[in-house]
Amino acid sequence: IALLVAAQFLCSAYDPRHYLPTEADRAIGDHLLEVLEASPGPIMMPVHGHWARRTGHEPSAHVLAMWDVWRGPDPELAERMRRDYFAFVREHHCDLVILNEPEAQKYMEFLLPDPERIDPSASPEERDRQVALQVISTWDFEPLFEDSVEPDGSIALQRNGRPLFMPVVGLQTRPKQIWRRKR
């Protein structure tokens, strides 16, 4: 049986190295972990909470569970969750907020005091900008990291047309924005 399995892999020319992160991916991931470790306060990371725990922080509620409540049949429960999350950010002096792509603004919109001001017909980039302006003015956060653009117009977190720090398999998501409380 072992020989048959080995023959199957040889026949299909299976190369698992394709699924390993590149050195550039590893460098970005290591830098993200350093940023998390250096954070003195709580971190709101609604996706990938295991990174917060890995760096000694408590993970925050996962965005998919929050969306289930937010879109659920009980608007009172959804409003209470929204208030509790506001309180977490304000009262616990949340130091970092890490948002993922795609559509990072969706993670923040239910934390906004006035989400109706966000234009639903705007492009994702414009919605991100509108959310960012509300976040900066409401929560006193500043962007610490966001996908940047090189002088030649290429996206800095890409190499050979492939986004860096993006999983090769599975759900295509990665941290896109890190907001730090202004000091």
Coordinates of N, CA, C and O in Angstrom, one line a residue:
I1 N 0.8 -1.2 0.0 CA 0.0 0.0 0.0 C 0.9 1.2 0.0 O 0.6 2.2 -0.7
A2 N 1.9 1.2 0.8 CA 2.8 2.4 0.9 C 3.5 2.6 -0.5 O 3.6 3.8 -0.9
L3 N 3.8 1.6 -1.2 CA 4.4 1.8 -2.6 C 3.4 2.3 -3.5 O 3.7 3.2 -4.4
L4 N 2.1 1.9 -3.4 CA 1.1 2.5 -4.3 C 0.9 3.9 -4.0 O 0.7 4.7 -5.0
V5 N 0.9 4.3 -2.8 CA 0.7 5.7 -2.5 C 1.9 6.5 -3.0 O 1.8 7.6 -3.6
A6 N 3.1 6.0 -2.8 CA 4.3 6.7 -3.3 C 4.3 6.8 -4.8 O 4.6 7.9 -5.4
A7 N 3.8 5.7 -5.5 CA 3.8 5.8 -6.9 C 2.7 6.8 -7.4 O 2.9 7.5 -8.4
Q8 N 1.6 6.9 -6.7 CA 0.6 7.9 -7.0 C 1.2 9.3 -7.0 O 1.0 10.1 -7.9
F9 N 1.9 9.6 -5.9 CA 2.6 10.9 -5.8 C 3.6 11.2 -6.9 O 3.7 12.3 -7.5
L10 N 4.3 10.2 -7.2 CA 5.3 10.3 -8.3 C 4.7 10.5 -9.6 O 5.1 11.3 -10.4
C11 N 3.6 9.8 -9.9 CA 2.9 10.0 -11.2 C 2.2 11.3 -11.3 O 2.1 11.9 -12.4
S12 N 1.8 11.9 -10.3 CA 1.1 13.2 -10.4 C 2.1 14.4 -10.2 O 1.7 15.5 -10.2
A13 N 3.3 14.1 -10.1 CA 4.4 15.1 -9.9 C 4.0 16.1 -8.8 O 4.1 17.3 -9.0
Y14 N 3.6 15.6 -7.7 CA 3.1 16.5 -6.6 C 4.4 17.1 -6.0 O 5.3 16.5 -5.6
D15 N 4.3 18.5 -5.9 CA 5.4 19.2 -5.3 C 4.9 20.1 -4.2 O 4.3 21.1 -4.4
P16 N 5.0 19.6 -3.0 CA 4.4 20.4 -1.8 C 5.1 21.7 -1.6 O 4.6 22.5 -0.9
R17 N 6.3 21.9 -2.1 CA 7.0 23.2 -1.9 C 6.2 24.4 -2.4 O 6.4 25.5 -1.9
H18 N 5.3 24.1 -3.4 CA 4.5 25.2 -3.9 C 3.6 25.8 -2.9 O 3.2 27.0 -2.9
Y19 N 3.3 25.0 -1.8 CA 2.3 25.5 -0.8 C 3.0 26.0 0.4 O 2.4 26.4 1.4
L20 N 4.3 26.1 0.4 CA 5.1 26.7 1.5 C 5.2 28.2 1.3 O 5.3 28.7 0.2
P21 N 5.2 29.0 2.5 CA 5.3 30.4 2.3 C 6.7 30.8 1.8 O 7.7 30.1 2.1
T22 N 6.8 31.9 1.1 CA 8.1 32.3 0.6 C 8.8 33.0 1.8 O 8.3 33.3 2.8
E23 N 10.1 33.3 1.6 CA 10.9 34.1 2.6 C 10.3 35.5 2.8 O 10.2 36.0 3.9
A24 N 9.8 36.1 1.7 CA 9.1 37.4 1.9 C 7.9 37.3 2.7 O 7.6 38.2 3.5
D25 N 7.1 36.2 2.5 CA 5.9 36.0 3.3 C 6.3 35.9 4.8 O 5.6 36.4 5.7
R26 N 7.3 35.1 5.0 CA 7.7 34.8 6.4 C 8.2 36.2 7.0 O 7.9 36.4 8.2
A27 N 8.9 37.0 6.3 CA 9.4 38.3 6.8 C 8.2 39.2 7.2 O 8.3 39.8 8.3
I28 N 7.2 39.2 6.4 CA 6.0 40.1 6.7 C 5.3 39.5 7.9 O 4.9 40.2 8.8
G29 N 5.1 38.2 8.0 CA 4.5 37.6 9.1 C 5.3 37.8 10.4 O 4.7 38.1 11.5
D30 N 6.6 37.7 10.3 CA 7.4 37.9 11.5 C 7.3 39.4 12.0 O 7.2 39.6 13.2
H31 N 7.3 40.3 11.0 CA 7.1 41.7 11.4 C 5.7 41.9 12.0 O 5.7 42.7 13.0
L32 N 4.7 41.3 11.5 CA 3.4 41.5 12.2 C 3.4 41.0 13.6 O 2.9 41.6 14.5
L33 N 4.0 39.8 13.8 CA 4.1 39.3 15.2 C 4.9 40.2 16.1 O 4.5 40.4 17.3
E34 N 5.9 40.9 15.6 CA 6.7 41.8 16.4 C 5.8 43.0 16.8 O 5.9 43.5 17.9
V35 N 5.0 43.5 15.8 CA 4.1 44.6 16.1 C 3.1 44.2 17.2 O 2.9 45.0 18.1
L36 N 2.6 43.0 17.1 CA 1.6 42.5 18.1 C 2.3 42.4 19.5 O 1.7 42.8 20.5
E37 N 3.5 41.8 19.5 CA 4.2 41.6 20.8 C 4.6 43.0 21.4 O 4.6 43.1 22.7
A38 N 4.8 44.0 20.6 CA 5.2 45.3 21.2 C 4.0 46.1 21.7 O 4.2 47.1 22.4
S39 N 2.8 45.6 21.4 CA 1.6 46.4 21.8 C 1.4 46.2 23.3 O 1.3 45.0 23.8
P40 N 1.2 47.3 24.0 CA 1.0 47.2 25.5 C -0.4 46.8 25.9 O -0.6 46.2 26.9
G41 N -1.3 47.2 25.0 CA -2.7 47.1 25.4 C -3.5 46.0 24.7 O -2.9 45.2 23.9
P42 N -4.7 45.8 24.9 CA -5.5 44.8 24.3 C -5.5 45.1 22.7 O -5.3 46.2 22.3
I43 N -5.7 44.0 22.0 CA -5.8 44.0 20.6 C -7.1 43.6 20.1 O -7.7 42.6 20.6
M44 N -7.7 44.3 19.2 CA -9.0 43.9 18.6 C -8.6 43.3 17.2 O -8.2 44.0 16.3
M45 N -8.7 42.0 17.1 CA -8.3 41.3 15.9 C -9.4 40.3 15.6 O -9.4 39.2 16.0
P46 N -10.5 40.8 14.8 CA -11.7 40.0 14.7 C -11.5 38.8 13.7 O -12.4 38.0 13.6
V47 N -10.3 38.7 13.1 CA -10.0 37.5 12.4 C -8.6 37.1 12.8 O -7.8 37.9 13.2
H48 N -8.2 35.8 12.8 CA -6.9 35.3 13.2 C -6.6 35.6 14.7 O -5.5 36.1 15.0
G49 N -7.6 35.4 15.6 CA -7.3 35.7 17.0 C -6.2 34.9 17.6 O -5.6 35.3 18.6
H50 N -5.8 33.8 16.9 CA -4.7 33.0 17.5 C -3.4 33.7 17.4 O -2.5 33.4 18.2
W51 N -3.3 34.7 16.5 CA -2.1 35.5 16.5 C -2.0 36.3 17.8 O -0.9 36.5 18.3
A52 N -3.1 36.9 18.2 CA -3.1 37.7 19.5 C -2.7 36.8 20.6 O -1.8 37.2 21.4
R53 N -3.3 35.6 20.7 CA -2.9 34.7 21.8 C -1.5 34.3 21.7 O -0.8 34.2 22.8
R54 N -1.0 34.1 20.5 CA 0.4 33.7 20.3 C 1.4 34.7 20.9 O 2.5 34.4 21.2
T55 N 1.0 36.0 20.9 CA 1.8 37.1 21.3 C 1.5 37.5 22.8 O 1.9 38.6 23.2
G56 N 0.7 36.7 23.5 CA 0.4 37.0 24.9 C -0.8 37.9 25.1 O -1.0 38.3 26.2
H57 N -1.6 38.1 24.1 CA -2.8 38.9 24.2 C -4.0 38.0 24.2 O -4.0 37.0 23.6
E58 N -5.1 38.5 24.8 CA -6.4 37.7 24.7 C -7.0 38.0 23.3 O -7.0 39.1 22.9
P59 N -7.5 37.0 22.7 CA -8.2 37.2 21.4 C -9.5 37.9 21.6 O -10.1 37.8 22.6
S60 N -9.9 38.7 20.6 CA -11.2 39.3 20.7 C -12.3 38.4 20.0 O -11.9 37.4 19.4
A61 N -13.5 38.8 20.0 CA -14.6 38.0 19.4 C -14.3 37.9 17.9 O -13.8 38.9 17.3
H62 N -14.6 36.8 17.3 CA -14.4 36.6 15.9 C -15.5 37.2 15.1 O -16.7 37.2 15.5
V63 N -15.2 37.8 14.0 CA -16.1 38.6 13.2 C -17.2 37.7 12.6 O -18.4 38.2 12.6
L64 N -17.0 36.5 12.3 CA -18.1 35.7 11.8 C -19.2 35.4 12.8 O -20.4 35.4 12.5
A65 N -18.8 35.2 14.1 CA -19.7 35.0 15.1 C -20.5 36.3 15.4 O -21.7 36.3 15.6
M66 N -19.8 37.5 15.3 CA -20.4 38.8 15.5 C -21.4 39.0 14.4 O -22.5 39.5 14.6
W67 N -21.0 38.7 13.1 CA -22.0 38.9 12.0 C -23.2 38.1 12.2 O -24.3 38.5 11.8
D68 N -23.1 36.8 12.7 CA -24.3 36.0 12.9 C -25.2 36.7 13.8 O -26.5 36.7 13.6
V69 N -24.7 37.3 14.9 CA -25.6 38.0 15.8 C -26.1 39.3 15.2 O -27.3 39.6 15.3
W70 N -25.2 40.0 14.5 CA -25.6 41.3 13.9 C -26.7 41.2 12.9 O -27.6 42.0 12.8
R71 N -26.6 40.1 12.1 CA -27.6 39.9 11.0 C -28.7 39.0 11.5 O -29.7 38.8 10.7
G72 N -28.7 38.6 12.7 CA -29.7 37.7 13.2 C -31.1 38.3 13.4 O -31.3 39.5 13.2
P73 N -32.0 37.5 14.0 CA -33.4 38.0 14.1 C -33.6 38.9 15.4 O -34.7 39.4 15.5
D74 N -32.6 39.0 16.2 CA -32.8 39.8 17.4 C -32.0 41.1 17.4 O -30.9 41.2 17.8
P75 N -32.7 42.2 16.9 CA -32.0 43.5 16.8 C -31.5 44.0 18.2 O -30.5 44.7 18.3
E76 N -32.2 43.7 19.3 CA -31.8 44.1 20.6 C -30.5 43.5 21.0 O -29.6 44.2 21.5
L77 N -30.3 42.2 20.7 CA -29.1 41.5 21.0 C -28.0 42.1 20.1 O -26.8 42.3 20.6
A78 N -28.3 42.4 18.8 CA -27.2 42.9 17.9 C -26.8 44.3 18.5 O -25.6 44.6 18.5
E79 N -27.7 45.1 18.9 CA -27.4 46.4 19.4 C -26.6 46.3 20.7 O -25.6 47.1 20.9
R80 N -26.9 45.4 21.6 CA -26.1 45.2 22.8 C -24.7 44.7 22.5 O -23.8 45.2 23.1
M81 N -24.6 43.8 21.5 CA -23.2 43.4 21.1 C -22.4 44.6 20.6 O -21.3 44.8 20.9
R82 N -23.1 45.4 19.8 CA -22.4 46.6 19.2 C -22.0 47.6 20.3 O -20.8 48.0 20.3
R83 N -22.8 47.8 21.3 CA -22.4 48.6 22.5 C -21.3 48.0 23.3 O -20.4 48.7 23.7
D84 N -21.3 46.7 23.5 CA -20.3 46.0 24.2 C -18.9 46.1 23.4 O -17.9 46.3 24.1
Y85 N -19.0 46.1 22.1 CA -17.7 46.2 21.4 C -17.2 47.6 21.4 O -16.0 47.8 21.6
F86 N -18.1 48.6 21.4 CA -17.7 50.0 21.5 C -17.0 50.1 22.9 O -16.0 50.8 23.0
A87 N -17.6 49.6 23.9 CA -17.1 49.7 25.3 C -15.7 49.0 25.3 O -14.8 49.5 26.0
F88 N -15.6 47.9 24.7 CA -14.2 47.2 24.7 C -13.2 48.1 24.1 O -12.1 48.3 24.7
V89 N -13.5 48.8 23.0 CA -12.5 49.7 22.4 C -12.2 50.9 23.2 O -11.1 51.3 23.4
R90 N -13.3 51.5 23.8 CA -13.1 52.7 24.6 C -12.6 52.4 26.0 O -11.6 53.0 26.4
E91 N -13.2 51.6 26.7 CA -12.9 51.4 28.2 C -11.7 50.6 28.4 O -11.0 50.8 29.4
H92 N -11.4 49.6 27.6 CA -10.2 48.8 27.8 C -9.0 49.4 27.0 O -7.9 48.8 27.0
H93 N -9.2 50.5 26.5 CA -8.1 51.2 25.8 C -7.4 50.3 24.8 O -6.2 50.1 24.8
C94 N -8.2 49.7 23.9 CA -7.7 48.8 22.9 C -6.6 49.5 22.1 O -6.7 50.7 21.7
D95 N -5.4 48.9 22.1 CA -4.2 49.6 21.5 C -4.1 49.4 20.0 O -3.7 50.3 19.3
L96 N -4.5 48.2 19.5 CA -4.4 47.9 18.1 C -5.7 47.3 17.6 O -6.4 46.6 18.3
V97 N -6.0 47.7 16.4 CA -7.1 47.1 15.6 C -6.5 46.6 14.3 O -6.0 47.3 13.6
I98 N -6.7 45.2 14.1 CA -6.1 44.6 12.9 C -7.3 44.1 12.0 O -8.1 43.3 12.5
L99 N -7.3 44.6 10.8 CA -8.4 44.3 9.9 C -7.9 43.5 8.7 O -6.7 43.8 8.3
N100 N -8.6 42.6 8.2 CA -8.2 41.8 7.1 C -8.8 42.2 5.8 O -9.8 42.9 5.7
E101 N -8.2 41.8 4.7 CA -8.8 41.9 3.4 C -9.4 40.6 3.1 O -9.1 39.6 3.7
P102 N -10.3 40.5 2.2 CA -10.9 41.5 1.4 C -11.9 42.4 2.2 O -12.4 41.9 3.2
E103 N -12.1 43.6 1.7 CA -13.1 44.5 2.2 C -13.0 44.7 3.8 O -13.9 44.4 4.5
A104 N -11.9 45.2 4.1 CA -11.6 45.5 5.5 C -12.6 46.3 6.2 O -12.9 46.2 7.4
Q105 N -13.2 47.3 5.5 CA -14.2 48.2 6.1 C -15.4 47.4 6.7 O -16.0 47.9 7.6
K106 N -15.7 46.3 6.2 CA -16.9 45.5 6.7 C -16.6 45.2 8.2 O -17.5 45.0 9.0
Y107 N -15.3 45.0 8.6 CA -15.0 44.6 9.9 C -15.2 45.8 10.9 O -15.4 45.6 12.1
M108 N -15.1 47.0 10.4 CA -15.2 48.2 11.2 C -16.6 48.8 11.2 O -16.9 49.6 12.1
E109 N -17.4 48.6 10.1 CA -18.6 49.4 10.0 C -19.5 49.3 11.1 O -20.2 50.3 11.5
F110 N -19.6 48.1 11.8 CA -20.6 48.1 12.9 C -20.0 48.7 14.2 O -20.6 48.8 15.2
L111 N -18.7 49.1 14.1 CA -18.2 49.9 15.2 C -18.3 51.4 15.0 O -18.0 52.2 15.9
L112 N -18.8 51.8 13.8 CA -18.9 53.2 13.5 C -20.1 53.8 14.2 O -21.2 53.2 14.2
P113 N -20.0 55.0 14.7 CA -21.1 55.7 15.3 C -22.2 56.1 14.3 O -23.3 56.2 14.6
D114 N -21.8 56.2 13.0 CA -22.7 56.7 12.0 C -22.4 55.9 10.7 O -22.0 56.4 9.7
P115 N -22.7 54.5 10.7 CA -22.4 53.7 9.5 C -23.2 54.1 8.3 O -22.9 53.8 7.2
E116 N -24.4 54.8 8.5 CA -25.2 55.2 7.4 C -24.5 56.3 6.5 O -24.9 56.5 5.4
R117 N -23.5 56.9 7.1 CA -22.7 57.9 6.3 C -21.8 57.3 5.2 O -21.3 57.9 4.4
I118 N -21.6 56.0 5.3 CA -20.8 55.3 4.4 C -21.6 55.0 3.1 O -22.7 54.4 3.2
D119 N -21.1 55.4 2.0 CA -21.9 55.3 0.7 C -21.8 53.8 0.2 O -20.8 53.3 -0.1
P120 N -23.0 53.1 0.2 CA -23.0 51.7 -0.2 C -22.6 51.5 -1.7 O -22.3 50.4 -2.1
S121 N -22.8 52.5 -2.5 CA -22.5 52.4 -3.9 C -21.1 52.7 -4.2 O -20.6 52.6 -5.4
A122 N -20.3 53.1 -3.3 CA -18.9 53.5 -3.5 C -18.0 52.3 -3.8 O -18.4 51.2 -3.3
S123 N -16.9 52.5 -4.4 CA -16.0 51.4 -4.6 C -15.4 50.9 -3.3 O -15.4 51.6 -2.3
P124 N -14.9 49.6 -3.2 CA -14.3 49.2 -2.0 C -13.2 50.1 -1.4 O -13.1 50.4 -0.2
E125 N -12.4 50.7 -2.3 CA -11.3 51.6 -1.9 C -11.9 52.9 -1.3 O -11.4 53.4 -0.3
E126 N -13.0 53.4 -1.9 CA -13.6 54.6 -1.4 C -14.3 54.3 -0.1 O -14.3 55.1 0.9
R127 N -14.9 53.2 0.0 CA -15.6 52.8 1.3 C -14.5 52.7 2.4 O -14.7 53.1 3.5
D128 N -13.4 52.1 2.1 CA -12.3 52.0 3.0 C -11.9 53.4 3.5 O -11.6 53.6 4.7
R129 N -11.8 54.3 2.6 CA -11.4 55.7 2.9 C -12.4 56.3 3.8 O -12.1 57.0 4.8
Q130 N -13.7 56.2 3.5 CA -14.8 56.7 4.3 C -14.8 56.1 5.7 O -14.9 56.9 6.7
V131 N -14.6 54.8 5.8 CA -14.5 54.2 7.1 C -13.3 54.7 7.9 O -13.4 55.0 9.1
A132 N -12.2 54.8 7.2 CA -10.9 55.3 7.8 C -11.1 56.7 8.4 O -10.7 56.9 9.6
L133 N -11.8 57.6 7.7 CA -12.0 58.9 8.2 C -12.8 58.9 9.5 O -12.6 59.6 10.5
Q134 N -13.9 58.0 9.5 CA -14.7 57.9 10.7 C -13.9 57.3 11.9 O -14.1 57.7 13.0
V135 N -13.1 56.3 11.6 CA -12.4 55.6 12.6 C -11.4 56.6 13.2 O -11.3 56.7 14.5
I136 N -10.7 57.3 12.4 CA -9.7 58.3 12.9 C -10.3 59.3 13.8 O -9.8 59.7 14.9
S137 N -11.5 59.9 13.4 CA -12.1 60.9 14.1 C -12.8 60.4 15.4 O -12.9 61.1 16.4
T138 N -13.3 59.2 15.3 CA -14.1 58.7 16.4 C -13.3 58.0 17.5 O -13.4 58.2 18.7
W139 N -12.4 57.1 17.1 CA -11.6 56.3 18.0 C -10.2 56.8 18.3 O -9.5 56.2 19.1
D140 N -9.8 57.8 17.7 CA -8.5 58.4 17.9 C -7.4 57.3 17.6 O -6.4 57.1 18.3
F141 N -7.6 56.7 16.5 CA -6.6 55.7 15.9 C -5.9 56.3 14.8 O -6.4 57.2 14.1
E142 N -4.7 55.8 14.5 CA -3.9 56.2 13.3 C -3.5 54.9 12.6 O -3.3 53.9 13.2
P143 N -3.4 55.0 11.2 CA -3.0 53.8 10.5 C -1.5 53.5 10.8 O -0.7 54.4 10.6
L144 N -1.2 52.3 11.2 CA 0.2 51.9 11.5 C 0.7 51.2 10.3 O 1.9 51.3 9.9
F145 N -0.1 50.5 9.6 CA 0.3 49.7 8.4 C -0.9 49.5 7.5 O -2.0 49.3 8.0
E146 N -0.7 49.7 6.3 CA -1.7 49.4 5.3 C -1.0 49.1 4.0 O 0.1 49.6 3.8
D147 N -1.6 48.2 3.2 CA -1.0 47.9 1.9 C -0.6 49.2 1.3 O -1.4 50.1 1.0
S148 N 0.7 49.3 1.0 CA 1.2 50.5 0.4 C 1.6 50.4 -1.1 O 1.6 49.3 -1.6
V149 N 1.7 51.5 -1.7 CA 2.0 51.5 -3.2 C 3.4 52.0 -3.3 O 3.8 53.0 -2.8
E150 N 4.2 51.3 -4.2 CA 5.6 51.7 -4.5 C 5.5 52.9 -5.4 O 4.5 53.2 -6.1
P151 N 6.6 53.7 -5.5 CA 6.7 54.8 -6.5 C 6.3 54.5 -7.9 O 5.7 55.3 -8.6
D152 N 6.6 53.2 -8.3 CA 6.3 52.8 -9.7 C 4.8 52.4 -9.9 O 4.4 52.0 -10.9
G153 N 4.0 52.5 -8.8 CA 2.6 52.1 -8.9 C 2.3 50.7 -8.5 O 1.1 50.3 -8.3
S154 N 3.3 49.9 -8.3 CA 3.0 48.5 -7.9 C 2.7 48.4 -6.4 O 3.2 49.3 -5.6
I155 N 2.0 47.4 -6.0 CA 1.6 47.3 -4.6 C 2.8 46.7 -3.9 O 3.4 45.7 -4.3
A156 N 3.2 47.3 -2.7 CA 4.4 46.8 -2.0 C 4.3 45.4 -1.5 O 5.4 44.7 -1.5
L157 N 3.2 45.0 -1.2 CA 3.1 43.6 -0.6 C 2.7 42.6 -1.7 O 2.0 41.7 -1.5
Q158 N 3.3 42.8 -2.9 CA 3.2 41.8 -4.0 C 4.6 41.5 -4.5 O 5.4 42.4 -4.5
R159 N 4.7 40.3 -5.0 CA 5.9 40.0 -5.7 C 5.5 39.0 -6.8 O 4.8 38.0 -6.6
N160 N 6.0 39.3 -8.1 CA 5.7 38.4 -9.2 C 4.2 38.3 -9.4 O 3.7 37.2 -9.7
G161 N 3.4 39.4 -9.1 CA 2.0 39.3 -9.3 C 1.2 38.6 -8.2 O 0.0 38.5 -8.3
R162 N 1.9 38.1 -7.2 CA 1.2 37.3 -6.1 C 1.3 38.2 -4.9 O 2.3 38.6 -4.5
P163 N 0.1 38.4 -4.2 CA 0.1 39.1 -2.9 C 1.0 38.3 -1.9 O 0.8 37.1 -1.8
L164 N 1.8 39.0 -1.2 CA 2.6 38.4 -0.1 C 1.7 38.2 1.1 O 0.8 39.0 1.3
F165 N 2.1 37.2 1.9 CA 1.4 36.9 3.1 C -0.1 36.5 2.9 O -0.9 36.7 3.8
M166 N -0.4 36.1 1.7 CA -1.7 35.6 1.4 C -1.6 34.1 1.3 O -0.7 33.5 0.7
P167 N -2.5 33.4 2.0 CA -2.4 31.9 2.0 C -2.5 31.4 0.5 O -3.2 31.9 -0.3
V168 N -1.7 30.3 0.3 CA -1.7 29.7 -1.1 C -2.9 28.9 -1.3 O -3.4 28.8 -2.4
V169 N -3.4 28.3 -0.2 CA -4.6 27.5 -0.3 C -5.6 28.0 0.8 O -5.2 28.7 1.7
G170 N -6.9 27.6 0.6 CA -7.9 28.0 1.6 C -8.4 29.4 1.4 O -8.2 30.0 0.3
L171 N -9.0 30.0 2.4 CA -9.6 31.3 2.4 C -8.5 32.4 2.1 O -7.5 32.5 2.8
Q172 N -8.7 33.2 1.1 CA -7.7 34.2 0.7 C -7.9 35.5 1.5 O -8.6 36.4 1.1
T173 N -7.3 35.5 2.6 CA -7.4 36.6 3.5 C -6.1 36.8 4.3 O -5.4 35.9 4.5
R174 N -5.8 38.1 4.6 CA -4.6 38.4 5.3 C -4.8 39.8 6.0 O -5.7 40.5 5.6
P175 N -4.0 40.1 6.9 CA -4.2 41.5 7.5 C -3.9 42.5 6.5 O -3.0 42.4 5.7
K176 N -4.8 43.5 6.4 CA -4.6 44.6 5.4 C -4.3 45.9 6.1 O -3.6 46.7 5.7
Q177 N -4.9 46.1 7.3 CA -4.8 47.4 8.0 C -4.5 47.1 9.5 O -5.1 46.2 10.1
I178 N -3.6 47.9 10.0 CA -3.4 47.9 11.5 C -3.5 49.3 11.9 O -2.8 50.2 11.5
W179 N -4.4 49.5 12.9 CA -4.7 50.8 13.4 C -4.2 50.8 14.9 O -4.4 49.9 15.6
R180 N -3.4 51.8 15.2 CA -2.8 52.0 16.5 C -3.5 53.2 17.2 O -3.6 54.3 16.6
R181 N -3.8 53.0 18.5 CA -4.3 54.2 19.2 C -3.2 55.3 19.3 O -2.1 55.0 19.5
K182 N -3.6 56.5 19.0 CA -2.7 57.6 19.0 C -2.1 57.8 20.4 O -2.8 57.6 21.4
R183 N -0.9 58.1 20.5 CA -0.2 58.2 21.8 C -0.3 59.6 22.3 O -0.2 60.6 21.6

